Amino acid sequence: MECCRRASPGTPFLLLAFLLLSSRTARSEEDRDGLWDAWGPWSECSRTCGGGASYSLRRCLSSKSCEGRNIRYRTCSNVDCPPEAGDFRAQQCSAHNDVKYHGQFYEWLPVSNDPDNPCSLKCQAKGTALVVELAPKVLDGTRCYTESLDMCISGLCQIVGCDHQLGSTIKEDNCGVCNGDGSTCRLVRGQYKSQLTTTK
């Protein structure tokens, strides 16, 4: 008399392997997330107007290294500055006016739109051809280029869309509407006749 039935070969093993693999995958994801402490509060904005940057930090709780980043950024103070505030890059250059450079004082003016390193503080001494890098990094929130919303954060140029969000590629349409479809304005074509008359 047979006391026991043997299961079909391989079936329990495959089931056990599947369960182990599933639990291990779930556990590894939990462990990875659990290695980090919660994100901390957001810092003060780097600017009070004109678009700045704020950051938040988190701590690695593992004795080994954690996957991922320990700092994140977001934009802030996305309101226009009053005209009297002046250019943010120009402010940073002029802060060096009372510091001697090679034994001499200069009035420093901003050098903008540097294609090689848009996030370094390059300034030109007024009335001269002298251009100097006065700091390797501009302050967070400084525009990379004068005609762009992209901003420098920690010395790197970061993409900013017209929605003022970091990493956003949303642009204005031909009508100047953010993420628009160009339907809110129309192009008027015609001939322009000069009103100037020649005098004989």
mmCIF file of C-alpha atoms in Angstrom:
data_model
loop_
_atom_site.group_PDB
_atom_site.id
_atom_site.type_symbol
_atom_site.label_atom_id
_atom_site.label_comp_id
_atom_site.label_asym_id
_atom_site.label_seq_id
_atom_site.Cartn_x
_atom_site.Cartn_y
_atom_site.Cartn_z
ATOM 1 C CA MET A 1 0.000 0.000 0.000
ATOM 2 C CA GLU A 2 1.393 3.367 -1.022
ATOM 3 C CA CYS A 3 1.462 5.809 1.883
ATOM 4 C CA CYS A 4 2.481 8.888 0.075
ATOM 5 C CA ARG A 5 1.988 10.405 -3.391
ATOM 6 C CA ARG A 6 4.925 12.081 -5.022
ATOM 7 C CA ALA A 7 4.213 15.450 -6.574
ATOM 8 C CA SER A 8 4.995 15.946 -10.205
ATOM 9 C CA PRO A 9 8.683 16.691 -10.543
ATOM 10 C CA GLY A 10 9.672 20.337 -10.713
ATOM 11 C CA THR A 11 6.311 21.917 -9.771
ATOM 12 C CA PRO A 12 6.979 22.719 -6.087
ATOM 13 C CA PHE A 13 10.478 23.926 -6.920
ATOM 14 C CA LEU A 14 9.240 26.362 -9.587
ATOM 15 C CA LEU A 15 6.550 27.703 -7.263
ATOM 16 C CA LEU A 16 9.027 28.113 -4.408
ATOM 17 C CA ALA A 17 11.546 29.848 -6.684
ATOM 18 C CA PHE A 18 8.876 32.241 -7.948
ATOM 19 C CA LEU A 19 7.763 33.126 -4.408
ATOM 20 C CA LEU A 20 11.350 33.659 -3.242
ATOM 21 C CA LEU A 21 12.174 35.831 -6.244
ATOM 22 C CA SER A 22 9.026 37.935 -5.814
ATOM 23 C CA SER A 23 9.622 38.510 -2.117
ATOM 24 C CA ARG A 24 13.298 39.280 -2.719
ATOM 25 C CA THR A 25 12.439 41.871 -5.388
ATOM 26 C CA ALA A 26 9.861 43.533 -3.155
ATOM 27 C CA ARG A 27 12.246 43.455 -0.206
ATOM 28 C CA SER A 28 15.122 44.953 -2.201
ATOM 29 C CA GLU A 29 12.917 47.883 -3.280
ATOM 30 C CA GLU A 30 11.810 48.415 0.313
ATOM 31 C CA ASP A 31 15.404 48.180 1.538
ATOM 32 C CA ARG A 32 16.554 50.662 -1.085
ATOM 33 C CA ASP A 33 13.909 53.192 -0.051
ATOM 34 C CA GLY A 34 14.447 52.409 3.612
ATOM 35 C CA LEU A 35 18.138 53.275 3.400
ATOM 36 C CA TRP A 36 17.231 56.954 3.147
ATOM 37 C CA ASP A 37 15.853 59.197 5.857
ATOM 38 C CA ALA A 38 12.826 61.347 4.976
ATOM 39 C CA TRP A 39 13.390 64.485 2.919
ATOM 40 C CA GLY A 40 14.071 67.536 5.061
ATOM 41 C CA PRO A 41 12.341 70.925 4.838
ATOM 42 C CA TRP A 42 12.909 73.213 1.863
ATOM 43 C CA SER A 43 15.581 75.871 2.283
ATOM 44 C CA GLU A 44 14.968 79.572 1.871
ATOM 45 C CA CYS A 45 14.833 80.702 -1.739
ATOM 46 C CA SER A 46 18.153 81.895 -3.153
ATOM 47 C CA ARG A 47 16.374 84.997 -4.469
ATOM 48 C CA THR A 48 13.408 87.087 -3.387
ATOM 49 C CA CYS A 49 12.281 87.716 -6.986
ATOM 50 C CA GLY A 50 13.185 86.907 -10.562
ATOM 51 C CA GLY A 51 13.232 83.137 -10.080
ATOM 52 C CA GLY A 52 15.484 81.402 -7.582
ATOM 53 C CA ALA A 53 16.187 77.909 -6.280
ATOM 54 C CA SER A 54 15.423 76.102 -3.048
ATOM 55 C CA TYR A 55 16.804 72.742 -1.953
ATOM 56 C CA SER A 56 15.887 69.858 0.337
ATOM 57 C CA LEU A 57 18.281 67.265 1.798
ATOM 58 C CA ARG A 58 17.983 63.695 3.037
ATOM 59 C CA ARG A 59 20.387 61.481 4.975
ATOM 60 C CA CYS A 60 21.663 58.037 4.048
ATOM 61 C CA LEU A 61 20.919 55.704 6.972
ATOM 62 C CA SER A 62 23.048 52.847 5.686
ATOM 63 C CA SER A 63 26.669 52.216 6.614
ATOM 64 C CA LYS A 64 27.167 51.571 2.907
ATOM 65 C CA SER A 65 26.339 53.926 0.076
ATOM 66 C CA CYS A 66 22.739 54.656 -0.893
ATOM 67 C CA GLU A 67 21.438 54.677 -4.457
ATOM 68 C CA GLY A 68 19.962 57.954 -5.605
ATOM 69 C CA ARG A 69 20.589 61.567 -4.684
ATOM 70 C CA ASN A 70 20.644 63.270 -1.299
ATOM 71 C CA ILE A 71 19.594 66.700 -2.566
ATOM 72 C CA ARG A 72 16.698 67.922 -4.680
ATOM 73 C CA TYR A 73 15.861 71.365 -6.027
ATOM 74 C CA ARG A 74 12.797 73.354 -6.987
ATOM 75 C CA THR A 75 12.226 76.850 -8.327
ATOM 76 C CA CYS A 76 10.825 79.629 -6.148
ATOM 77 C CA SER A 77 10.172 83.400 -6.097
ATOM 78 C CA ASN A 78 8.972 83.295 -9.689
ATOM 79 C CA VAL A 79 7.807 86.905 -9.736
ATOM 80 C CA ASP A 80 9.412 89.709 -11.722
ATOM 81 C CA CYS A 81 11.872 91.920 -9.883
ATOM 82 C CA PRO A 82 11.257 95.677 -9.807
ATOM 83 C CA PRO A 83 13.304 97.538 -12.448
ATOM 84 C CA GLU A 84 15.488 99.183 -9.808
ATOM 85 C CA ALA A 85 16.683 95.779 -8.579
ATOM 86 C CA GLY A 86 18.983 95.438 -11.582
ATOM 87 C CA ASP A 87 20.470 92.336 -13.155
ATOM 88 C CA PHE A 88 21.300 89.488 -10.735
ATOM 89 C CA ARG A 89 24.607 88.642 -12.445
ATOM 90 C CA ALA A 90 25.541 92.339 -12.476
ATOM 91 C CA GLN A 91 24.914 92.512 -8.721
ATOM 92 C CA GLN A 92 27.345 89.641 -8.169
ATOM 93 C CA CYS A 93 30.026 91.328 -10.280
ATOM 94 C CA SER A 94 29.604 94.706 -8.566
ATOM 95 C CA ALA A 95 30.028 93.001 -5.173
ATOM 96 C CA HIS A 96 33.740 92.744 -6.103
ATOM 97 C CA ASN A 97 34.133 96.486 -6.759
ATOM 98 C CA ASP A 98 35.578 97.091 -3.288
ATOM 99 C CA VAL A 99 38.033 94.186 -3.547
ATOM 100 C CA LYS A 100 41.429 94.893 -5.080
ATOM 101 C CA TYR A 101 42.382 92.849 -8.115
ATOM 102 C CA HIS A 102 46.153 92.786 -8.643
ATOM 103 C CA GLY A 103 46.444 95.792 -6.358
ATOM 104 C CA GLN A 104 43.831 97.879 -8.119
ATOM 105 C CA PHE A 105 40.117 98.590 -7.756
ATOM 106 C CA TYR A 106 37.845 98.089 -10.762
ATOM 107 C CA GLU A 107 34.187 98.586 -11.498
ATOM 108 C CA TRP A 108 33.069 95.165 -12.694
ATOM 109 C CA LEU A 109 30.397 94.567 -15.337
ATOM 110 C CA PRO A 110 28.803 91.177 -16.100
ATOM 111 C CA VAL A 111 29.894 89.035 -19.033
ATOM 112 C CA SER A 112 26.785 87.097 -20.059
ATOM 113 C CA ASN A 113 25.978 84.255 -22.452
ATOM 114 C CA ASP A 114 29.299 82.429 -22.183
ATOM 115 C CA PRO A 115 28.736 79.291 -24.313
ATOM 116 C CA ASP A 116 31.561 77.366 -22.631
ATOM 117 C CA ASN A 117 30.693 78.005 -18.994
ATOM 118 C CA PRO A 118 27.467 79.981 -18.538
ATOM 119 C CA CYS A 119 27.437 79.404 -14.778
ATOM 120 C CA SER A 120 30.791 80.930 -13.887
ATOM 121 C CA LEU A 121 30.957 84.548 -12.737
ATOM 122 C CA LYS A 122 32.923 86.279 -15.472
ATOM 123 C CA CYS A 123 33.142 90.049 -15.249
ATOM 124 C CA GLN A 124 34.790 92.780 -17.282
ATOM 125 C CA ALA A 125 36.570 95.764 -15.777
ATOM 126 C CA LYS A 126 34.744 98.865 -16.982
ATOM 127 C CA GLY A 127 36.623 100.804 -19.640
ATOM 128 C CA THR A 128 39.126 98.002 -20.231
ATOM 129 C CA ALA A 129 39.384 94.721 -22.124
ATOM 130 C CA LEU A 130 40.146 92.876 -18.878
ATOM 131 C CA VAL A 131 37.787 89.912 -18.369
ATOM 132 C CA VAL A 132 38.199 87.853 -15.187
ATOM 133 C CA GLU A 133 36.428 84.856 -13.672
ATOM 134 C CA LEU A 134 35.754 86.250 -10.198
ATOM 135 C CA ALA A 135 33.988 83.082 -8.972
ATOM 136 C CA PRO A 136 33.741 79.535 -10.369
ATOM 137 C CA LYS A 137 29.976 79.500 -9.747
ATOM 138 C CA VAL A 138 27.304 82.178 -9.847
ATOM 139 C CA LEU A 139 24.648 82.179 -7.139
ATOM 140 C CA ASP A 140 21.794 79.707 -7.518
ATOM 141 C CA GLY A 141 18.975 81.176 -9.570
ATOM 142 C CA THR A 142 21.209 83.182 -11.906
ATOM 143 C CA ARG A 143 20.031 82.856 -15.501
ATOM 144 C CA CYS A 144 22.364 80.834 -17.699
ATOM 145 C CA TYR A 145 21.615 83.101 -20.650
ATOM 146 C CA THR A 146 19.921 86.498 -20.790
ATOM 147 C CA GLU A 147 17.112 85.370 -23.133
ATOM 148 C CA SER A 148 16.298 82.112 -21.339
ATOM 149 C CA LEU A 149 14.593 80.928 -18.148
ATOM 150 C CA ASP A 150 17.254 78.210 -17.676
ATOM 151 C CA MET A 151 19.037 78.804 -14.379
ATOM 152 C CA CYS A 152 22.338 77.922 -12.746
ATOM 153 C CA ILE A 153 22.096 75.631 -9.730
ATOM 154 C CA SER A 154 25.236 74.490 -7.945
ATOM 155 C CA GLY A 155 27.304 75.622 -10.919
ATOM 156 C CA LEU A 156 25.324 73.708 -13.553
ATOM 157 C CA CYS A 157 22.840 75.079 -16.065
ATOM 158 C CA GLN A 158 19.413 73.516 -15.473
ATOM 159 C CA ILE A 159 16.533 73.556 -17.944
ATOM 160 C CA VAL A 160 13.496 75.570 -16.837
ATOM 161 C CA GLY A 161 10.273 75.652 -18.849
ATOM 162 C CA CYS A 162 7.903 78.571 -19.250
ATOM 163 C CA ASP A 163 5.902 76.973 -16.407
ATOM 164 C CA HIS A 164 8.932 77.791 -14.195
ATOM 165 C CA GLN A 165 9.488 74.122 -13.341
ATOM 166 C CA LEU A 166 12.947 72.553 -13.287
ATOM 167 C CA GLY A 167 13.477 70.019 -16.039
ATOM 168 C CA SER A 168 10.373 71.193 -17.909
ATOM 169 C CA THR A 169 10.628 71.525 -21.688
ATOM 170 C CA ILE A 170 7.331 73.416 -22.045
ATOM 171 C CA LYS A 171 7.766 76.502 -24.217
ATOM 172 C CA GLU A 172 5.742 79.533 -25.221
ATOM 173 C CA ASP A 173 3.947 79.427 -28.560
ATOM 174 C CA ASN A 174 4.184 82.161 -31.205
ATOM 175 C CA CYS A 175 1.522 84.115 -29.329
ATOM 176 C CA GLY A 176 3.580 84.169 -26.132
ATOM 177 C CA VAL A 177 1.280 81.707 -24.358
ATOM 178 C CA CYS A 178 2.986 79.054 -22.217
ATOM 179 C CA ASN A 179 2.197 75.596 -23.634
ATOM 180 C CA GLY A 180 -0.227 77.249 -26.062
ATOM 181 C CA ASP A 181 -1.214 75.969 -29.494
ATOM 182 C CA GLY A 182 -0.855 79.281 -31.329
ATOM 183 C CA SER A 183 -4.602 79.819 -31.644
ATOM 184 C CA THR A 184 -4.877 82.977 -29.533
ATOM 185 C CA CYS A 185 -3.328 85.324 -32.073
ATOM 186 C CA ARG A 186 -3.052 85.645 -35.821
ATOM 187 C CA LEU A 187 -0.339 86.793 -38.159
ATOM 188 C CA VAL A 188 -1.318 89.757 -40.286
ATOM 189 C CA ARG A 189 0.437 89.802 -43.627
ATOM 190 C CA GLY A 190 0.593 92.898 -45.786
ATOM 191 C CA GLN A 191 2.798 95.506 -47.335
ATOM 192 C CA TYR A 192 4.363 98.270 -45.350
ATOM 193 C CA LYS A 193 4.712 101.556 -47.155
ATOM 194 C CA SER A 194 7.170 104.056 -45.826
ATOM 195 C CA GLN A 195 5.715 107.421 -44.896
ATOM 196 C CA LEU A 196 9.018 109.130 -45.560
ATOM 197 C CA THR A 197 9.061 111.448 -48.521
ATOM 198 C CA THR A 198 12.165 112.594 -50.264
ATOM 199 C CA THR A 199 12.747 116.293 -50.429
ATOM 200 C CA LYS A 200 14.194 117.834 -53.540
#
